[in-house]
CSV table of C-alpha atoms in Angstrom, one decimal:
chain,number,residue,atom,x,y,z
A,25,UNK,CA,15.2,128.3,-82.0
A,26,UNK,CA,16.1,126.4,-85.0
A,27,UNK,CA,19.6,125.6,-83.8
A,28,UNK,CA,17.9,124.2,-80.4
A,29,UNK,CA,15.7,122.0,-82.5
A,30,UNK,CA,18.5,120.6,-84.4
A,31,UNK,CA,20.6,120.2,-81.4
A,32,UNK,CA,17.8,118.4,-79.3
A,33,UNK,CA,17.5,115.9,-82.5
A,34,UNK,CA,21.0,115.2,-82.3
A,35,UNK,CA,21.3,114.7,-78.6
A,36,UNK,CA,20.5,111.6,-76.4
A,37,UNK,CA,17.2,112.8,-75.4
A,38,UNK,CA,16.0,112.8,-79.0
A,39,UNK,CA,13.0,110.4,-79.5
A,40,UNK,CA,13.4,107.0,-80.6
A,41,UNK,CA,12.4,105.9,-84.4
A,42,UNK,CA,11.6,102.3,-85.4
A,43,UNK,CA,11.9,101.2,-89.0
A,44,UNK,CA,9.1,98.5,-89.9
A,45,UNK,CA,8.7,96.4,-93.3
A,46,UNK,CA,5.0,96.0,-94.1
A,47,UNK,CA,4.0,92.7,-95.5
A,48,UNK,CA,0.6,92.3,-97.2
A,49,UNK,CA,-1.7,89.6,-95.5
A,50,UNK,CA,-1.7,87.3,-98.3
A,51,UNK,CA,1.9,86.7,-98.0
A,52,UNK,CA,1.8,86.1,-94.2
A,53,UNK,CA,-0.9,83.5,-94.6
A,54,UNK,CA,1.5,81.9,-97.4
A,55,UNK,CA,4.7,82.1,-95.2
A,56,UNK,CA,2.2,80.5,-92.1
A,57,UNK,CA,0.9,77.6,-94.4
A,58,UNK,CA,4.4,76.7,-95.5
A,59,UNK,CA,5.8,76.6,-92.0
A,60,UNK,CA,2.9,74.3,-90.8
A,61,UNK,CA,3.1,72.1,-93.8
A,62,UNK,CA,6.8,71.5,-93.1
A,63,UNK,CA,6.4,70.8,-89.7
A,64,UNK,CA,3.5,68.3,-90.6
A,65,UNK,CA,6.0,66.7,-92.9
A,66,UNK,CA,8.6,66.6,-90.2
A,67,UNK,CA,6.2,64.6,-87.6
A,68,UNK,CA,5.1,62.4,-90.3
A,69,UNK,CA,8.8,61.3,-91.3
A,70,UNK,CA,9.6,60.8,-87.4
A,71,UNK,CA,6.3,58.5,-87.1
A,72,UNK,CA,7.0,56.5,-89.9
A,73,UNK,CA,11.1,56.3,-89.1
A,74,UNK,CA,9.7,55.2,-85.2
A,75,UNK,CA,7.5,52.7,-86.8
A,76,UNK,CA,10.5,51.2,-89.0
A,77,UNK,CA,12.8,51.0,-86.0
A,78,UNK,CA,10.3,49.0,-84.0
A,79,UNK,CA,10.0,46.5,-86.7
A,80,UNK,CA,6.4,47.3,-87.7
A,81,UNK,CA,5.3,46.8,-91.0
A,82,UNK,CA,4.1,49.8,-93.1
A,83,UNK,CA,1.1,48.2,-94.1
A,84,UNK,CA,-1.5,48.8,-91.4
A,85,UNK,CA,-3.9,46.2,-92.9
A,86,UNK,CA,-1.3,43.6,-93.0
A,87,UNK,CA,-0.6,44.5,-89.5
A,88,UNK,CA,-4.2,43.8,-88.5
A,89,UNK,CA,-4.5,40.5,-90.1
A,90,UNK,CA,-1.4,39.3,-88.2
A,91,UNK,CA,-3.1,40.4,-85.0
A,92,UNK,CA,-6.2,38.8,-85.8
A,93,UNK,CA,-4.4,35.3,-86.6
A,94,UNK,CA,-2.6,35.7,-83.2
A,95,UNK,CA,-5.7,36.2,-81.4
A,96,UNK,CA,-7.3,33.0,-83.1
A,97,UNK,CA,-4.3,31.0,-82.1
A,98,UNK,CA,-4.5,32.4,-78.7
A,99,UNK,CA,-8.2,31.3,-78.6
A,100,UNK,CA,-7.3,27.9,-80.2
A,101,UNK,CA,-4.7,27.3,-77.7
A,102,UNK,CA,-6.9,28.2,-74.9
A,103,UNK,CA,-9.6,25.8,-76.2
A,104,UNK,CA,-6.9,23.2,-76.3
A,105,UNK,CA,-5.6,23.7,-72.6
A,106,UNK,CA,-9.2,23.8,-71.5
A,107,UNK,CA,-10.1,20.3,-73.2
A,108,UNK,CA,-6.6,18.9,-71.9
A,109,UNK,CA,-7.4,20.1,-68.4
A,110,UNK,CA,-11.2,18.4,-68.9
A,111,UNK,CA,-9.4,15.2,-69.8
A,112,UNK,CA,-7.0,15.5,-66.8
A,113,UNK,CA,-9.5,16.2,-64.2
A,114,UNK,CA,-11.6,13.1,-65.8
A,115,UNK,CA,-8.6,10.8,-65.5
A,116,UNK,CA,-7.9,11.8,-62.2
A,117,UNK,CA,-11.4,11.0,-60.9
A,118,UNK,CA,-11.5,7.5,-62.8
A,119,UNK,CA,-8.2,6.9,-60.9
A,120,UNK,CA,-9.4,7.6,-57.7
A,121,UNK,CA,-12.6,5.7,-58.2
A,122,UNK,CA,-10.5,2.6,-59.6
A,123,UNK,CA,-8.3,3.0,-56.3
A,124,UNK,CA,-11.6,2.8,-54.3
A,125,UNK,CA,-12.8,0.0,-55.8
A,126,UNK,CA,-9.7,-1.9,-55.7
A,127,UNK,CA,-9.5,-1.4,-51.9
A,128,UNK,CA,-13.1,-2.4,-51.5
A,129,UNK,CA,-12.4,-5.6,-53.5
A,130,UNK,CA,-9.2,-6.6,-51.6
A,131,UNK,CA,-11.3,-6.1,-48.4
A,132,UNK,CA,-14.1,-8.4,-49.9
A,133,UNK,CA,-11.4,-10.7,-51.0
A,134,UNK,CA,-9.9,-10.6,-47.3
A,135,UNK,CA,-13.4,-11.0,-45.8
A,136,UNK,CA,-14.2,-14.2,-48.2
A,137,UNK,CA,-10.9,-15.6,-47.3
A,138,UNK,CA,-11.7,-15.8,-43.4
A,139,UNK,CA,-15.1,-16.8,-44.2
A,140,UNK,CA,-13.6,-19.7,-46.2
A,141,UNK,CA,-11.2,-20.8,-43.8
A,142,UNK,CA,-14.1,-20.7,-41.1
A,143,UNK,CA,-16.2,-22.9,-43.4
A,144,UNK,CA,-13.6,-25.2,-44.1
A,145,UNK,CA,-13.0,-25.5,-40.2
A,146,UNK,CA,-16.7,-26.1,-39.6
A,147,UNK,CA,-16.7,-28.9,-42.8
A,148,UNK,CA,-13.7,-30.6,-41.3
A,149,UNK,CA,-15.6,-30.5,-37.7
A,150,UNK,CA,-18.6,-31.8,-39.0
A,151,UNK,CA,-16.9,-34.5,-41.1
A,152,UNK,CA,-15.3,-35.9,-37.8
A,153,UNK,CA,-18.4,-35.8,-36.0
A,154,UNK,CA,-20.7,-37.6,-38.4
A,155,UNK,CA,-22.5,-40.4,-36.3
A,156,UNK,CA,-22.5,-44.0,-36.5
A,157,UNK,CA,-25.8,-45.8,-37.7
A,158,UNK,CA,-28.5,-45.5,-34.7
A,159,UNK,CA,-31.3,-43.0,-33.3
A,160,UNK,CA,-31.3,-40.9,-30.2
A,161,UNK,CA,-29.3,-38.0,-28.7
A,162,UNK,CA,-25.5,-37.9,-28.6
A,163,UNK,CA,-22.5,-35.6,-27.7
A,164,UNK,CA,-19.7,-35.8,-30.3
A,165,UNK,CA,-16.2,-34.1,-31.0
A,166,UNK,CA,-15.7,-32.6,-27.6
A,167,UNK,CA,-12.6,-30.5,-27.9
A,168,UNK,CA,-11.1,-28.9,-24.9
A,169,UNK,CA,-7.7,-26.5,-24.8
A,170,UNK,CA,-6.4,-24.2,-22.3
A,171,UNK,CA,-5.0,-21.3,-24.5
A,172,UNK,CA,-3.7,-19.4,-21.1
A,173,UNK,CA,-3.3,-20.4,-17.8
A,174,UNK,CA,-6.4,-20.5,-15.9
A,175,UNK,CA,-8.7,-20.5,-19.0
A,176,UNK,CA,-10.6,-23.5,-20.5
A,177,UNK,CA,-12.0,-23.3,-23.9
A,178,UNK,CA,-14.1,-26.2,-25.4
A,179,UNK,CA,-16.5,-27.0,-28.3
A,180,UNK,CA,-19.0,-29.9,-29.1
A,181,UNK,CA,-21.5,-30.8,-31.1
A,182,UNK,CA,-24.7,-32.3,-29.6
A,183,UNK,CA,-27.0,-34.3,-32.6
A,184,UNK,CA,-30.3,-36.1,-32.6
A,185,UNK,CA,-30.9,-38.8,-35.1
A,186,UNK,CA,-34.3,-39.9,-36.4
A,187,UNK,CA,-35.3,-38.3,-39.3
A,188,UNK,CA,-36.3,-35.0,-40.4
A,189,UNK,CA,-39.8,-35.4,-38.7
A,190,UNK,CA,-38.4,-36.0,-35.2
A,191,UNK,CA,-39.6,-33.8,-32.5
A,192,UNK,CA,-37.5,-30.5,-31.3
A,193,UNK,CA,-35.5,-31.4,-28.4
A,194,UNK,CA,-35.6,-28.7,-25.7
A,195,UNK,CA,-33.1,-28.9,-22.8
A,196,UNK,CA,-29.4,-27.9,-21.5
A,197,UNK,CA,-26.1,-28.7,-21.5
A,198,UNK,CA,-24.0,-28.8,-18.8
A,199,UNK,CA,-20.1,-28.8,-18.3
A,200,UNK,CA,-18.5,-30.4,-15.0
A,201,UNK,CA,-14.7,-30.2,-14.3
A,202,UNK,CA,-12.7,-32.5,-11.9
A,203,UNK,CA,-8.9,-32.9,-11.1
A,204,UNK,CA,-6.6,-31.6,-8.3
A,205,UNK,CA,-6.8,-28.6,-6.3
A,206,UNK,CA,-4.0,-27.6,-4.1
A,207,UNK,CA,-2.5,-31.1,-4.0
A,208,UNK,CA,-6.3,-32.5,-3.1
A,209,UNK,CA,-8.6,-34.1,-5.5
A,210,UNK,CA,-11.2,-31.6,-6.5
A,211,UNK,CA,-14.5,-32.0,-8.7
A,212,UNK,CA,-17.0,-29.4,-9.6
A,213,UNK,CA,-20.3,-29.7,-7.6
A,214,UNK,CA,-21.9,-26.8,-9.6
A,215,UNK,CA,-21.6,-26.8,-13.3
A,216,UNK,CA,-19.0,-23.7,-14.2
A,217,UNK,CA,-20.9,-23.5,-17.8
A,218,UNK,CA,-24.7,-24.4,-18.6
A,219,UNK,CA,-26.6,-23.1,-21.6
A,220,UNK,CA,-30.1,-23.7,-22.7
A,221,UNK,CA,-31.0,-26.0,-26.2
A,222,UNK,CA,-33.8,-26.0,-28.4
A,223,UNK,CA,-32.9,-27.8,-31.7
A,224,UNK,CA,-34.1,-30.5,-34.1
A,225,UNK,CA,-31.2,-32.2,-35.4
A,226,UNK,CA,-28.0,-30.6,-34.5
A,227,UNK,CA,-26.5,-28.0,-32.1
A,228,UNK,CA,-22.8,-26.6,-31.8
A,229,UNK,CA,-22.0,-25.5,-28.4
A,230,UNK,CA,-18.6,-23.4,-27.4
A,231,UNK,CA,-17.5,-21.7,-24.7
A,232,UNK,CA,-14.8,-20.6,-21.9
A,233,UNK,CA,-14.7,-21.2,-18.5
A,234,UNK,CA,-12.3,-19.6,-15.8
A,235,UNK,CA,-10.4,-22.2,-13.6
A,236,UNK,CA,-10.1,-22.1,-9.9
A,237,UNK,CA,-7.0,-20.5,-8.5
A,238,UNK,CA,-4.4,-23.6,-7.8
A,239,UNK,CA,-6.3,-26.2,-9.9
A,240,UNK,CA,-5.3,-28.7,-12.5
A,241,UNK,CA,-8.1,-30.2,-14.8
A,242,UNK,CA,-7.8,-34.0,-15.0
A,243,UNK,CA,-11.1,-34.7,-16.6
A,244,UNK,CA,-14.0,-33.0,-18.6
A,245,UNK,CA,-17.7,-34.3,-18.4
A,246,UNK,CA,-20.5,-32.9,-20.8
A,247,UNK,CA,-24.0,-33.9,-19.8
A,248,UNK,CA,-27.3,-33.1,-22.3
A,249,UNK,CA,-30.6,-32.8,-19.9
A,250,UNK,CA,-34.0,-32.6,-20.9
A,251,UNK,CA,-36.7,-30.4,-19.7
A,252,UNK,CA,-37.3,-33.0,-16.9
A,253,UNK,CA,-33.7,-32.6,-15.6
A,254,UNK,CA,-33.0,-36.6,-17.1
A,255,UNK,CA,-29.4,-36.8,-18.7
A,256,UNK,CA,-30.0,-37.9,-22.1
A,257,UNK,CA,-26.6,-37.9,-23.5
A,258,UNK,CA,-23.1,-37.3,-22.1
A,259,UNK,CA,-19.2,-37.6,-22.8
A,260,UNK,CA,-16.3,-37.5,-20.8
A,261,UNK,CA,-12.7,-36.5,-21.9
A,262,UNK,CA,-9.7,-36.8,-19.8
A,263,UNK,CA,-6.9,-34.0,-20.1
């Protein structure tokens, strides 16, 4: 029986045996703390090494001051940009207003030049029509032209001398044409132009007449008639 027990222990089917060393728990805690401290030191060294590689300052306070300065400089640059943009917008608005003003002034100058030319023409016309001494109604300065074939344009001045207190003249002015039409003598029986008149000192009259087909005007006659139909003044101008 004893021999069987010995053989069983020496055979493969014998039970396993484990050898364990027993450490007290204070020693276990000390080893764990040492490992944690070593890991923390290794992590801190890796962090500082990474900051040095990135070019960051080791002093956190100095980095904060630099960041604050950069922010202040950025704010100042933004304010300067906004001020410059406002100045540019104001200058653009002033430039547009100046262009509009210059355009308006140019238009006014052009209008004044046209009006000045018209006044000069009127002045020259009236200077030529200054009447001689006397009184009564007269037709002066009859001017006739044919700008295009078949059209006759005219202008004249009717004046009444006798002082500022003279009565108002009322009547009408008529234009009569005569000449040759289709190779035969021709004259108007009905005035192609007539216009009512009402003035005290003078009245300027101008107009345009369409000529009959195949006619050639040789003479233009102007008549001024009062309300009773009596001829008070007239002028004849050959062409």
